[in-house]
Amino acid sequence: MIFQDMAAYRAASHAPRVAIVGGGVAGITIARKLDARGIPCVLFEAGGEEITEESQDFYKGVTVGDQYFDLDVTRLRYLGGSSNHWAGWCRVLDAYDFEPKSWIPNSGWPIRHADIEPFLDETRSILGLREFKPTHALTDNFGRMDLIKSDPVRFGMQFRDELEASRNVAVVLNTTVLELAGNGKAVTGAKLYSAGAPAGDFTAPYFVVATGGLENSRLLLWSNAQSNGAVVPNARALGRYWMEHPMYWAGNAFITNRDALEFDEDGECFMIPTPEALERRGLANFHIQLETMPYHGTKKMIAEMACYAPRLTEWVASAIGAHLQCSARVHIDWEQPPIESNHIALSQTERDAAGVPRMELHWKKGDLDRKTLVESMRMFGEEIALKDIGRLHISDWVLNGEDWPTDMELAGNHHMGGTRMGTDPATSVVDADSRVHGMENLYVAGSSVYSTAGQCTPTTTLTALSLRLGDHLARTVAS
């Protein structure tokens, strides 16, 4: 069932057991899981079925620190959420990513890869994926990673007809949950705003907050402020440990053994370091993307390098006749460590049209970010030279410790952390079942529960975690 506003929904006399706040990847996945188990639920989507300026305006905010995307552009506020601009890159976190690392404070999850494995077949079915190929060694310290570019699933369109036909799931569009109310042990209700006006209160036995990797924190921070801490009673970590995947073009490579790197049909190769290499150098996880260039691009690169890298240019000139097979841009993406100071806060001066404080994202890259960038590039350059695969020229801005470039990709639009999963309420917001510490009926879904970011895109793992939460909720409600 799909309703255009709260008034239409109230007229239907639907009685949900679970209220899901947010109609993106996590919210829709959980609703479908509950539907399959015959459990009635309501899904509140703040936007409609199409993007509008009025709806996006609610997402405006400011970033304090490093340059970042506009907060009303990096995410989308309509049915399907940010899956509506997802590029389709898929990779699930490796077992290593769930483990704590002694050199990265606050790293590690309270669950392991084995806890999401039962849901990976269903995840692949939802996202239209084949099974991921195992990573295999290319050099002593790097392996070839299988990163799948799927046909991006727009969840609002893909599952609209199914949601419309469901008798268990009620999707209520154009309806915002402004705040949750609680008594320090459970959520007691929600205050709604629908079709541009206050829409009264709503209650349900269970609530799931699934509004996105930024908005989850804003909703819970505001709810806590309004309820004197009765919604997230252990709130020290709320909004904190926020993470992204910084990504930059950091160098150029000349390849003399293209077959050794196993480029795909698009002329790309994705490589990840071994866990042992990361531990030896004390680095966060990362991946290297090689993007091959046509021959005229190679000639242009050689000409440009002649002045500032004469030794490398001499090597290229000697190799170009019989050995040089291609050149490639070298991109690097890495996981940010979970740092408490990277956090989401409520504006003290700006409010949205419904009167809720706008967001402030406090975000800076730190010492481990810089170390990971520099040392990973050095390690990659050493590795391909040692194996006589090619030579790497690292960009000057990387080696010289210059300011972070502002004319590159910046990051992946991957919003992780803020309501992170853990066992200690001092450094986490939800437990291993995604339930808010100390609350009987409040859960959080989506990439905001990420404890550690890993080096890969979040959507695949996010979907598996949502299926896991949906399964847990179905069993909890049924009992």
GROMACS .gro file of C-alpha atoms in nm:
model
  479
    1MET     CA    1   0.000   0.000   0.000
    2ILE     CA    2   0.125   0.346  -0.084
    3PHE     CA    3  -0.029   0.661   0.063
    4GLN     CA    4   0.047   1.016  -0.038
    5ASP     CA    5   0.030   1.160   0.313
    6MET     CA    6  -0.054   1.081   0.675
    7ALA     CA    7  -0.420   1.175   0.644
    8ALA     CA    8  -0.473   0.911   0.374
    9TYR     CA    9  -0.288   0.653   0.580
   10ARG     CA   10  -0.492   0.715   0.896
   11ALA     CA   11  -0.812   0.658   0.699
   12ALA     CA   12  -0.692   0.306   0.611
   13SER     CA   13  -0.683   0.186   0.975
   14HIS     CA   14  -0.357  -0.005   0.924
   15ALA     CA   15  -0.208  -0.145   1.247
   16PRO     CA   16   0.170  -0.188   1.215
   17ARG     CA   17   0.396  -0.376   1.451
   18VAL     CA   18   0.705  -0.193   1.326
   19ALA     CA   19   0.748   0.170   1.219
   20ILE     CA   20   1.037   0.226   0.979
   21VAL     CA   21   1.161   0.582   0.939
   22GLY     CA   22   1.314   0.625   0.593
   23GLY     CA   23   1.245   0.476   0.251
   24GLY     CA   24   1.597   0.418   0.118
   25VAL     CA   25   1.796   0.099   0.073
   26ALA     CA   26   1.787   0.000   0.441
   27GLY     CA   27   1.424   0.092   0.507
   28ILE     CA   28   1.282  -0.077   0.197
   29THR     CA   29   1.496  -0.387   0.251
   30ILE     CA   30   1.373  -0.426   0.610
   31ALA     CA   31   1.010  -0.365   0.508
   32ARG     CA   32   1.031  -0.635   0.239
   33LYS     CA   33   1.186  -0.877   0.488
   34LEU     CA   34   0.905  -0.816   0.737
   35ASP     CA   35   0.647  -0.847   0.460
   36ALA     CA   36   0.782  -1.189   0.367
   37ARG     CA   37   0.728  -1.298   0.727
   38GLY     CA   38   0.373  -1.159   0.738
   39ILE     CA   39   0.450  -0.881   0.985
   40PRO     CA   40   0.264  -0.550   0.929
   41CYS     CA   41   0.483  -0.241   0.918
   42VAL     CA   42   0.463   0.122   0.815
   43LEU     CA   43   0.741   0.296   0.624
   44PHE     CA   44   0.755   0.675   0.652
   45GLU     CA   45   0.925   0.844   0.355
   46ALA     CA   46   0.989   1.216   0.399
   47GLY     CA   47   0.983   1.283   0.024
   48GLY     CA   48   0.755   1.178  -0.257
   49GLU     CA   49   0.820   0.955  -0.556
   50GLU     CA   50   1.016   1.224  -0.744
   51ILE     CA   51   1.286   1.466  -0.638
   52THR     CA   52   1.175   1.823  -0.555
   53GLU     CA   53   1.359   2.136  -0.448
   54GLU     CA   54   1.130   2.169  -0.148
   55SER     CA   55   1.217   1.825  -0.019
   56GLN     CA   56   1.591   1.858  -0.084
   57ASP     CA   57   1.593   2.187   0.109
   58PHE     CA   58   1.548   1.989   0.433
   59TYR     CA   59   1.893   1.838   0.375
   60LYS     CA   60   2.082   2.169   0.360
   61GLY     CA   61   2.357   2.217   0.615
   62VAL     CA   62   2.720   2.318   0.650
   63THR     CA   63   3.049   2.130   0.669
   64VAL     CA   64   3.314   2.249   0.911
   65GLY     CA   65   3.670   2.140   0.828
   66ASP     CA   66   3.783   1.985   0.500
   67GLN     CA   67   3.601   2.062   0.177
   68TYR     CA   68   3.307   1.830   0.120
   69PHE     CA   69   3.003   1.802  -0.103
   70ASP     CA   70   2.696   2.017  -0.037
   71LEU     CA   71   2.488   1.823   0.214
   72ASP     CA   72   2.170   1.860   0.007
   73VAL     CA   73   2.349   1.717  -0.298
   74THR     CA   74   2.541   1.426  -0.150
   75ARG     CA   75   2.210   1.252  -0.058
   76LEU     CA   76   1.858   1.240  -0.197
   77ARG     CA   77   1.527   1.282  -0.012
   78TYR     CA   78   1.262   1.085  -0.201
   79LEU     CA   79   1.148   0.723  -0.227
   80GLY     CA   80   1.452   0.504  -0.279
   81GLY     CA   81   1.679   0.757  -0.109
   82SER     CA   82   2.034   0.785  -0.231
   83SER     CA   83   2.003   0.465  -0.434
   84ASN     CA   84   1.862   0.709  -0.689
   85HIS     CA   85   2.213   0.834  -0.763
   86TRP     CA   86   2.409   0.522  -0.673
   87ALA     CA   87   2.668   0.435  -0.937
   88GLY     CA   88   2.630   0.060  -0.888
   89TRP     CA   89   2.978  -0.032  -0.759
   90CYS     CA   90   2.949  -0.343  -0.541
   91ARG     CA   91   3.183  -0.515  -0.300
   92VAL     CA   92   3.115  -0.667   0.041
   93LEU     CA   93   3.342  -0.602   0.339
   94ASP     CA   94   3.607  -0.870   0.381
   95ALA     CA   95   3.646  -1.073   0.699
   96TYR     CA   96   3.956  -0.866   0.780
   97ASP     CA   97   3.751  -0.544   0.787
   98PHE     CA   98   3.547  -0.665   1.084
   99GLU     CA   99   3.856  -0.735   1.297
  100PRO     CA  100   4.008  -0.483   1.540
  101LYS     CA  101   4.352  -0.344   1.452
  102SER     CA  102   4.593  -0.256   1.732
  103TRP     CA  103   4.727   0.045   1.539
  104ILE     CA  104   4.379   0.194   1.471
  105PRO     CA  105   4.195   0.304   1.787
  106ASN     CA  106   3.824   0.213   1.805
  107SER     CA  107   3.853  -0.024   1.507
  108GLY     CA  108   3.665  -0.352   1.475
  109TRP     CA  109   3.303  -0.464   1.487
  110PRO     CA  110   3.109  -0.659   1.752
  111ILE     CA  111   3.006  -0.899   1.473
  112ARG     CA  112   3.213  -1.090   1.220
  113HIS     CA  113   3.182  -1.159   0.849
  114ALA     CA  114   3.021  -1.494   0.934
  115ASP     CA  115   2.724  -1.305   1.082
  116ILE     CA  116   2.630  -1.155   0.744
  117GLU     CA  117   2.717  -1.457   0.530
  118PRO     CA  118   2.369  -1.615   0.562
  119PHE     CA  119   2.224  -1.304   0.395
  120LEU     CA  120   2.467  -1.264   0.105
  121ASP     CA  121   2.275  -1.480  -0.142
  122GLU     CA  122   1.964  -1.266  -0.088
  123THR     CA  123   2.176  -0.951  -0.109
  124ARG     CA  124   2.310  -1.058  -0.447
  125SER     CA  125   1.957  -1.131  -0.565
  126ILE     CA  126   1.837  -0.784  -0.461
  127LEU     CA  127   2.131  -0.604  -0.623
  128GLY     CA  128   2.154  -0.828  -0.930
  129LEU     CA  129   2.503  -0.958  -0.857
  130ARG     CA  130   2.693  -1.271  -0.937
  131GLU     CA  131   2.902  -1.421  -0.659
  132PHE     CA  132   3.221  -1.228  -0.585
  133LYS     CA  133   3.542  -1.391  -0.701
  134PRO     CA  134   3.802  -1.449  -0.429
  135THR     CA  135   4.090  -1.204  -0.413
  136HIS     CA  136   4.407  -1.363  -0.553
  137ALA     CA  137   4.768  -1.260  -0.521
  138LEU     CA  138   4.926  -1.045  -0.791
  139THR     CA  139   5.241  -0.951  -0.596
  140ASP     CA  140   5.372  -1.026  -0.248
  141ASN     CA  141   5.174  -0.741  -0.092
  142PHE     CA  142   4.880  -0.686  -0.328
  143GLY     CA  143   4.588  -0.890  -0.455
  144ARG     CA  144   4.345  -0.847  -0.745
  145MET     CA  145   4.005  -0.744  -0.604
  146ASP     CA  146   3.674  -0.828  -0.768
  147LEU     CA  147   3.473  -0.506  -0.769
  148ILE     CA  148   3.145  -0.545  -0.959
  149LYS     CA  149   2.980  -0.264  -1.153
  150SER     CA  150   2.615  -0.371  -1.145
  151ASP     CA  151   2.314  -0.212  -1.306
  152PRO     CA  152   2.231   0.032  -1.025
  153VAL     CA  153   1.913  -0.065  -0.841
  154ARG     CA  154   1.683   0.234  -0.780
  155PHE     CA  155   1.498   0.091  -0.483
  156GLY     CA  156   1.197   0.322  -0.512
  157MET     CA  157   1.132   0.219  -0.872
  158GLN     CA  158   1.251  -0.141  -0.846
  159PHE     CA  159   1.018  -0.234  -0.562
  160ARG     CA  160   0.735   0.016  -0.603
  161ASP     CA  161   0.483  -0.228  -0.749
  162GLU     CA  162   0.565  -0.485  -0.484
  163LEU     CA  163   0.516  -0.229  -0.206
  164GLU     CA  164   0.194  -0.104  -0.365
  165ALA     CA  165   0.053  -0.457  -0.376
  166SER     CA  166   0.155  -0.550  -0.023
  167ARG     CA  167  -0.113  -0.583   0.245
  168ASN     CA  168   0.148  -0.579   0.522
  169VAL     CA  169   0.363  -0.282   0.420
  170ALA     CA  170   0.218   0.068   0.421
  171VAL     CA  171   0.441   0.332   0.260
  172VAL     CA  172   0.346   0.682   0.369
  173LEU     CA  173   0.500   0.946   0.142
  174ASN     CA  174   0.565   1.313   0.213
  175THR     CA  175   0.574   1.236   0.585
  176THR     CA  176   0.865   1.326   0.811
  177VAL     CA  177   0.928   1.194   1.158
  178LEU     CA  178   1.036   1.515   1.326
  179GLU     CA  179   1.135   1.356   1.654
  180LEU     CA  180   1.097   1.046   1.863
  181ALA     CA  181   0.977   1.052   2.224
  182GLY     CA  182   1.099   0.812   2.491
  183ASN     CA  183   1.116   0.733   2.860
  184GLY     CA  184   1.480   0.623   2.877
  185LYS     CA  185   1.390   0.257   2.822
  186ALA     CA  186   1.170   0.259   2.511
  187VAL     CA  187   1.040   0.485   2.237
  188THR     CA  188   0.688   0.592   2.329
  189GLY     CA  189   0.591   0.767   2.009
  190ALA     CA  190   0.685   0.992   1.718
  191LYS     CA  191   0.588   1.344   1.616
  192LEU     CA  192   0.500   1.369   1.246
  193TYR     CA  193   0.503   1.638   0.979
  194SER     CA  194   0.312   1.552   0.661
  195ALA     CA  195   0.228   1.739   0.341
  196GLY     CA  196   0.384   2.056   0.477
  197ALA     CA  197   0.208   2.068   0.814
  198PRO     CA  198   0.220   1.907   1.162
  199ALA     CA  199   0.044   1.568   1.150
  200GLY     CA  200   0.013   1.465   1.513
  201ASP     CA  201   0.172   1.175   1.699
  202PHE     CA  202   0.217   0.811   1.613
  203THR     CA  203   0.292   0.500   1.817
  204ALA     CA  204   0.407   0.148   1.733
  205PRO     CA  205   0.560  -0.139   1.930
  206TYR     CA  206   0.896  -0.111   1.749
  207PHE     CA  207   1.080   0.169   1.566
  208VAL     CA  208   1.363   0.151   1.314
  209VAL     CA  209   1.552   0.468   1.220
  210ALA     CA  210   1.676   0.429   0.860
  211THR     CA  211   1.704   0.783   0.727
  212GLY     CA  212   2.063   0.762   0.601
  213GLY     CA  213   2.424   0.785   0.716
  214LEU     CA  214   2.391   1.155   0.800
  215GLU     CA  215   2.025   1.202   0.885
  216ASN     CA  216   2.007   0.916   1.136
  217SER     CA  217   2.232   1.114   1.366
  218ARG     CA  218   2.039   1.439   1.319
  219LEU     CA  219   1.704   1.277   1.401
  220LEU     CA  220   1.837   1.107   1.712
  221LEU     CA  221   2.031   1.413   1.831
  222TRP     CA  222   1.719   1.627   1.802
  223SER     CA  223   1.500   1.362   1.963
  224ASN     CA  224   1.742   1.342   2.254
  225ALA     CA  225   1.751   1.718   2.290
  226GLN     CA  226   1.371   1.734   2.300
  227SER     CA  227   1.332   1.441   2.541
  228ASN     CA  228   1.614   1.529   2.782
  229GLY     CA  229   1.815   1.225   2.675
  230ALA     CA  230   1.532   0.973   2.696
  231VAL     CA  231   1.567   0.836   2.338
  232VAL     CA  232   1.941   0.757   2.335
  233PRO     CA  233   2.021   0.731   2.707
  234ASN     CA  234   2.389   0.652   2.637
  235ALA     CA  235   2.460   0.936   2.398
  236ARG     CA  236   2.832   1.006   2.430
  237ALA     CA  237   2.903   0.849   2.088
  238LEU     CA  238   2.586   0.975   1.917
  239GLY     CA  239   2.676   1.156   1.595
  240ARG     CA  240   3.046   1.079   1.640
  241TYR     CA  241   3.303   0.861   1.463
  242TRP     CA  242   3.167   0.970   1.126
  243MET     CA  243   3.364   0.834   0.828
  244GLU     CA  244   3.397   0.867   0.452
  245HIS     CA  245   3.613   0.710   0.183
  246PRO     CA  246   3.854   0.982   0.064
  247MET     CA  247   3.955   0.927  -0.298
  248TYR     CA  248   4.211   1.102  -0.516
  249TRP     CA  249   4.412   1.072  -0.835
  250ALA     CA  250   4.754   1.031  -0.676
  251GLY     CA  251   4.992   0.933  -0.956
  252ASN     CA  252   5.057   0.775  -1.294
  253ALA     CA  253   5.189   0.432  -1.380
  254PHE     CA  254   5.368   0.298  -1.686
  255ILE     CA  255   5.293  -0.072  -1.731
  256THR     CA  256   5.530  -0.315  -1.902
  257ASN     CA  257   5.341  -0.635  -1.811
  258ARG     CA  258   4.972  -0.565  -1.856
  259ASP     CA  259   4.879  -0.933  -1.834
  260ALA     CA  260   5.019  -0.955  -1.481
  261LEU     CA  261   4.763  -0.701  -1.358
  262GLU     CA  262   4.462  -0.860  -1.529
  263PHE     CA  263   4.287  -0.545  -1.649
  264ASP     CA  264   3.913  -0.588  -1.708
  265GLU     CA  265   3.722  -0.515  -2.027
  266ASP     CA  266   3.699  -0.147  -1.929
  267GLY     CA  267   4.076  -0.121  -1.894
  268GLU     CA  268   4.069  -0.107  -1.515
  269CYS     CA  269   4.232  -0.306  -1.239
  270PHE     CA  270   4.151  -0.291  -0.867
  271MET     CA  271   4.414  -0.397  -0.617
  272ILE     CA  272   4.404  -0.427  -0.239
  273PRO     CA  273   4.688  -0.481   0.007
  274THR     CA  274   4.724  -0.795   0.214
  275PRO     CA  275   4.634  -0.769   0.583
  276GLU     CA  276   4.997  -0.849   0.665
  277ALA     CA  277   5.122  -0.555   0.457
  278LEU     CA  278   4.879  -0.319   0.629
  279GLU     CA  279   4.988  -0.436   0.972
  280ARG     CA  280   5.359  -0.407   0.892
  281ARG     CA  281   5.318  -0.046   0.782
  282GLY     CA  282   5.041   0.052   1.023
  283LEU     CA  283   4.798   0.167   0.752
  284ALA     CA  284   4.422   0.189   0.715
  285ASN     CA  285   4.273  -0.034   0.447
  286PHE     CA  286   4.272   0.101   0.090
  287HIS     CA  287   4.246   0.002  -0.272
  288ILE     CA  288   4.434   0.111  -0.581
  289GLN     CA  289   4.246   0.163  -0.906
  290LEU     CA  290   4.443   0.164  -1.230
  291GLU     CA  291   4.263   0.333  -1.518
  292THR     CA  292   4.445   0.278  -1.848
  293MET     CA  293   4.492   0.559  -2.096
  294PRO     CA  294   4.515   0.541  -2.478
  295TYR     CA  295   4.853   0.567  -2.649
  296HIS     CA  296   4.822   0.940  -2.723
  297GLY     CA  297   4.762   0.995  -2.354
  298THR     CA  298   5.080   0.804  -2.275
  299LYS     CA  299   5.284   1.022  -2.514
  300LYS     CA  300   5.139   1.337  -2.359
  301MET     CA  301   5.222   1.214  -2.009
  302ILE     CA  302   5.581   1.136  -2.110
  303ALA     CA  303   5.626   1.483  -2.255
  304GLU     CA  304   5.489   1.650  -1.942
  305MET     CA  305   5.714   1.442  -1.716
  306ALA     CA  306   6.036   1.512  -1.904
  307CYS     CA  307   6.106   1.829  -1.703
  308TYR     CA  308   6.025   1.715  -1.349
  309ALA     CA  309   6.095   1.338  -1.360
  310PRO     CA  310   6.388   1.291  -1.598
  311ARG     CA  311   6.501   0.954  -1.459
  312LEU     CA  312   6.156   0.802  -1.495
  313THR     CA  313   6.122   0.957  -1.841
  314GLU     CA  314   6.454   0.800  -1.942
  315TRP     CA  315   6.331   0.459  -1.825
  316VAL     CA  316   6.004   0.502  -2.016
  317ALA     CA  317   6.190   0.606  -2.331
  318SER     CA  318   6.404   0.295  -2.315
  319ALA     CA  319   6.101   0.072  -2.255
  320ILE     CA  320   5.857   0.225  -2.498
  321GLY     CA  321   5.973   0.032  -2.800
  322ALA     CA  322   5.944  -0.328  -2.693
  323HIS     CA  323   5.811  -0.335  -2.339
  324LEU     CA  324   5.578  -0.047  -2.257
  325GLN     CA  325   5.221  -0.169  -2.302
  326CYS     CA  326   5.013   0.110  -2.150
  327SER     CA  327   4.999   0.393  -1.903
  328ALA     CA  328   4.741   0.431  -1.630
  329ARG     CA  329   4.613   0.689  -1.390
  330VAL     CA  330   4.643   0.570  -1.034
  331HIS     CA  331   4.348   0.642  -0.807
  332ILE     CA  332   4.342   0.555  -0.439
  333ASP     CA  333   4.045   0.514  -0.205
  334TRP     CA  334   4.091   0.442   0.164
  335GLU     CA  335   3.896   0.396   0.484
  336GLN     CA  336   3.902   0.673   0.738
  337PRO     CA  337   3.972   0.563   1.092
  338PRO     CA  338   3.683   0.616   1.337
  339ILE     CA  339   3.778   0.944   1.506
  340GLU     CA  340   3.552   1.091   1.774
  341SER     CA  341   3.606   1.450   1.658
  342ASN     CA  342   3.455   1.376   1.315
  343HIS     CA  343   3.093   1.424   1.407
  344ILE     CA  344   2.745   1.551   1.324
  345ALA     CA  345   2.597   1.833   1.531
  346LEU     CA  346   2.281   2.041   1.532
  347SER     CA  347   2.300   2.399   1.412
  348GLN     CA  348   2.247   2.662   1.679
  349THR     CA  349   2.113   2.916   1.431
  350GLU     CA  350   1.959   2.750   1.124
  351ARG     CA  351   1.636   2.544   1.105
  352ASP     CA  352   1.448   2.371   0.826
  353ALA     CA  353   1.089   2.442   0.721
  354ALA     CA  354   0.954   2.212   0.995
  355GLY     CA  355   1.154   2.386   1.267
  356VAL     CA  356   1.423   2.120   1.316
  357PRO     CA  357   1.785   2.244   1.348
  358ARG     CA  358   1.988   2.194   1.034
  359MET     CA  359   2.299   1.982   1.030
  360GLU     CA  360   2.662   2.069   1.088
  361LEU     CA  361   2.908   1.808   0.966
  362HIS     CA  362   3.248   1.841   1.135
  363TRP     CA  363   3.492   1.650   0.916
  364LYS     CA  364   3.868   1.652   0.876
  365LYS     CA  365   4.120   1.401   0.752
  366GLY     CA  366   4.390   1.321   1.007
  367ASP     CA  367   4.743   1.189   1.040
  368LEU     CA  368   4.654   0.830   0.955
  369ASP     CA  369   4.472   0.948   0.641
  370ARG     CA  370   4.789   1.123   0.524
  371LYS     CA  371   5.013   0.831   0.620
  372THR     CA  372   4.788   0.582   0.442
  373LEU     CA  373   4.788   0.792   0.124
  374VAL     CA  374   5.167   0.837   0.108
  375GLU     CA  375   5.278   0.494   0.225
  376SER     CA  376   5.026   0.303   0.017
  377MET     CA  377   5.147   0.474  -0.299
  378ARG     CA  378   5.509   0.408  -0.207
  379MET     CA  379   5.432   0.043  -0.137
  380PHE     CA  380   5.252   0.007  -0.469
  381GLY     CA  381   5.539   0.173  -0.658
  382GLU     CA  382   5.797  -0.050  -0.492
  383GLU     CA  383   5.589  -0.357  -0.566
  384ILE     CA  384   5.541  -0.307  -0.941
  385ALA     CA  385   5.906  -0.210  -0.984
  386LEU     CA  386   6.028  -0.514  -0.790
  387LYS     CA  387   5.812  -0.747  -0.999
  388ASP     CA  388   5.910  -0.559  -1.317
  389ILE     CA  389   5.545  -0.487  -1.393
  390GLY     CA  390   5.603  -0.117  -1.444
  391ARG     CA  391   5.700   0.211  -1.281
  392LEU     CA  392   5.499   0.459  -1.075
  393HIS     CA  393   5.522   0.836  -1.063
  394ILE     CA  394   5.363   0.965  -0.741
  395SER     CA  395   5.206   1.310  -0.769
  396ASP     CA  396   5.406   1.591  -0.611
  397TRP     CA  397   5.117   1.701  -0.390
  398VAL     CA  398   5.123   1.356  -0.228
  399LEU     CA  399   5.497   1.342  -0.162
  400ASN     CA  400   5.527   1.706  -0.054
  401GLY     CA  401   5.243   1.692   0.198
  402GLU     CA  402   5.054   1.970   0.023
  403ASP     CA  403   4.694   2.065   0.097
  404TRP     CA  404   4.428   1.818  -0.007
  405PRO     CA  405   4.324   1.895  -0.367
  406THR     CA  406   3.982   2.050  -0.413
  407ASP     CA  407   3.948   1.976  -0.786
  408MET     CA  408   3.925   1.597  -0.763
  409GLU     CA  409   3.660   1.349  -0.648
  410LEU     CA  410   3.720   1.426  -0.276
  411ALA     CA  411   3.529   1.125  -0.147
  412GLY     CA  412   3.276   0.857  -0.235
  413ASN     CA  413   2.950   1.008  -0.105
  414HIS     CA  414   2.969   0.724   0.148
  415HIS     CA  415   2.820   0.831   0.482
  416MET     CA  416   2.927   0.594   0.758
  417GLY     CA  417   2.927   0.609   1.135
  418GLY     CA  418   2.744   0.841   1.371
  419THR     CA  419   2.540   0.559   1.527
  420ARG     CA  420   2.815   0.298   1.519
  421MET     CA  421   2.778  -0.060   1.633
  422GLY     CA  422   2.968  -0.183   1.936
  423THR     CA  423   2.961  -0.336   2.281
  424ASP     CA  424   3.069  -0.029   2.478
  425PRO     CA  425   2.805   0.248   2.504
  426ALA     CA  426   3.087   0.499   2.554
  427THR     CA  427   3.208   0.446   2.196
  428SER     CA  428   2.899   0.312   2.019
  429VAL     CA  429   2.524   0.374   1.987
  430VAL     CA  430   2.380   0.035   1.889
  431ASP     CA  431   2.460  -0.322   1.988
  432ALA     CA  432   2.536  -0.620   1.765
  433ASP     CA  433   2.165  -0.647   1.676
  434SER     CA  434   2.149  -0.276   1.579
  435ARG     CA  435   1.938  -0.199   1.887
  436VAL     CA  436   2.013   0.131   2.064
  437HIS     CA  437   2.193   0.065   2.392
  438GLY     CA  438   1.946   0.069   2.680
  439MET     CA  439   1.633   0.091   2.463
  440GLU     CA  440   1.390  -0.199   2.428
  441ASN     CA  441   1.228  -0.113   2.096
  442LEU     CA  442   1.455   0.124   1.902
  443TYR     CA  443   1.683   0.008   1.621
  444VAL     CA  444   1.902   0.188   1.369
  445ALA     CA  445   1.969   0.068   1.013
  446GLY     CA  446   2.202   0.171   0.734
  447SER     CA  447   2.565   0.270   0.698
  448SER     CA  448   2.551   0.489   1.010
  449VAL     CA  449   2.598   0.169   1.215
  450TYR     CA  450   2.934   0.096   1.048
  451SER     CA  451   3.198   0.049   1.317
  452THR     CA  452   3.487   0.062   1.071
  453ALA     CA  453   3.456   0.168   0.708
  454GLY     CA  454   3.670  -0.086   0.523
  455GLN     CA  455   3.800   0.008   0.180
  456CYS     CA  456   3.496  -0.076  -0.035
  457THR     CA  457   3.165   0.082  -0.128
  458PRO     CA  458   2.903   0.038   0.148
  459THR     CA  459   2.579  -0.054  -0.033
  460THR     CA  460   2.635  -0.430  -0.057
  461THR     CA  461   2.724  -0.473   0.310
  462LEU     CA  462   2.453  -0.225   0.408
  463THR     CA  463   2.194  -0.442   0.232
  464ALA     CA  464   2.317  -0.758   0.404
  465LEU     CA  465   2.306  -0.584   0.743
  466SER     CA  466   1.951  -0.465   0.672
  467LEU     CA  467   1.841  -0.818   0.585
  468ARG     CA  468   1.999  -0.937   0.908
  469LEU     CA  469   1.814  -0.671   1.107
  470GLY     CA  470   1.487  -0.752   0.929
  471ASP     CA  471   1.531  -1.117   1.019
  472HIS     CA  472   1.604  -1.028   1.381
  473LEU     CA  473   1.300  -0.800   1.402
  474ALA     CA  474   1.074  -1.063   1.249
  475ARG     CA  475   1.180  -1.317   1.512
  476THR     CA  476   1.155  -1.061   1.793
  477VAL     CA  477   0.808  -0.943   1.694
  478ALA     CA  478   0.686  -1.299   1.644
  479SER     CA  479   0.802  -1.400   1.991
   0.00000   0.00000   0.00000
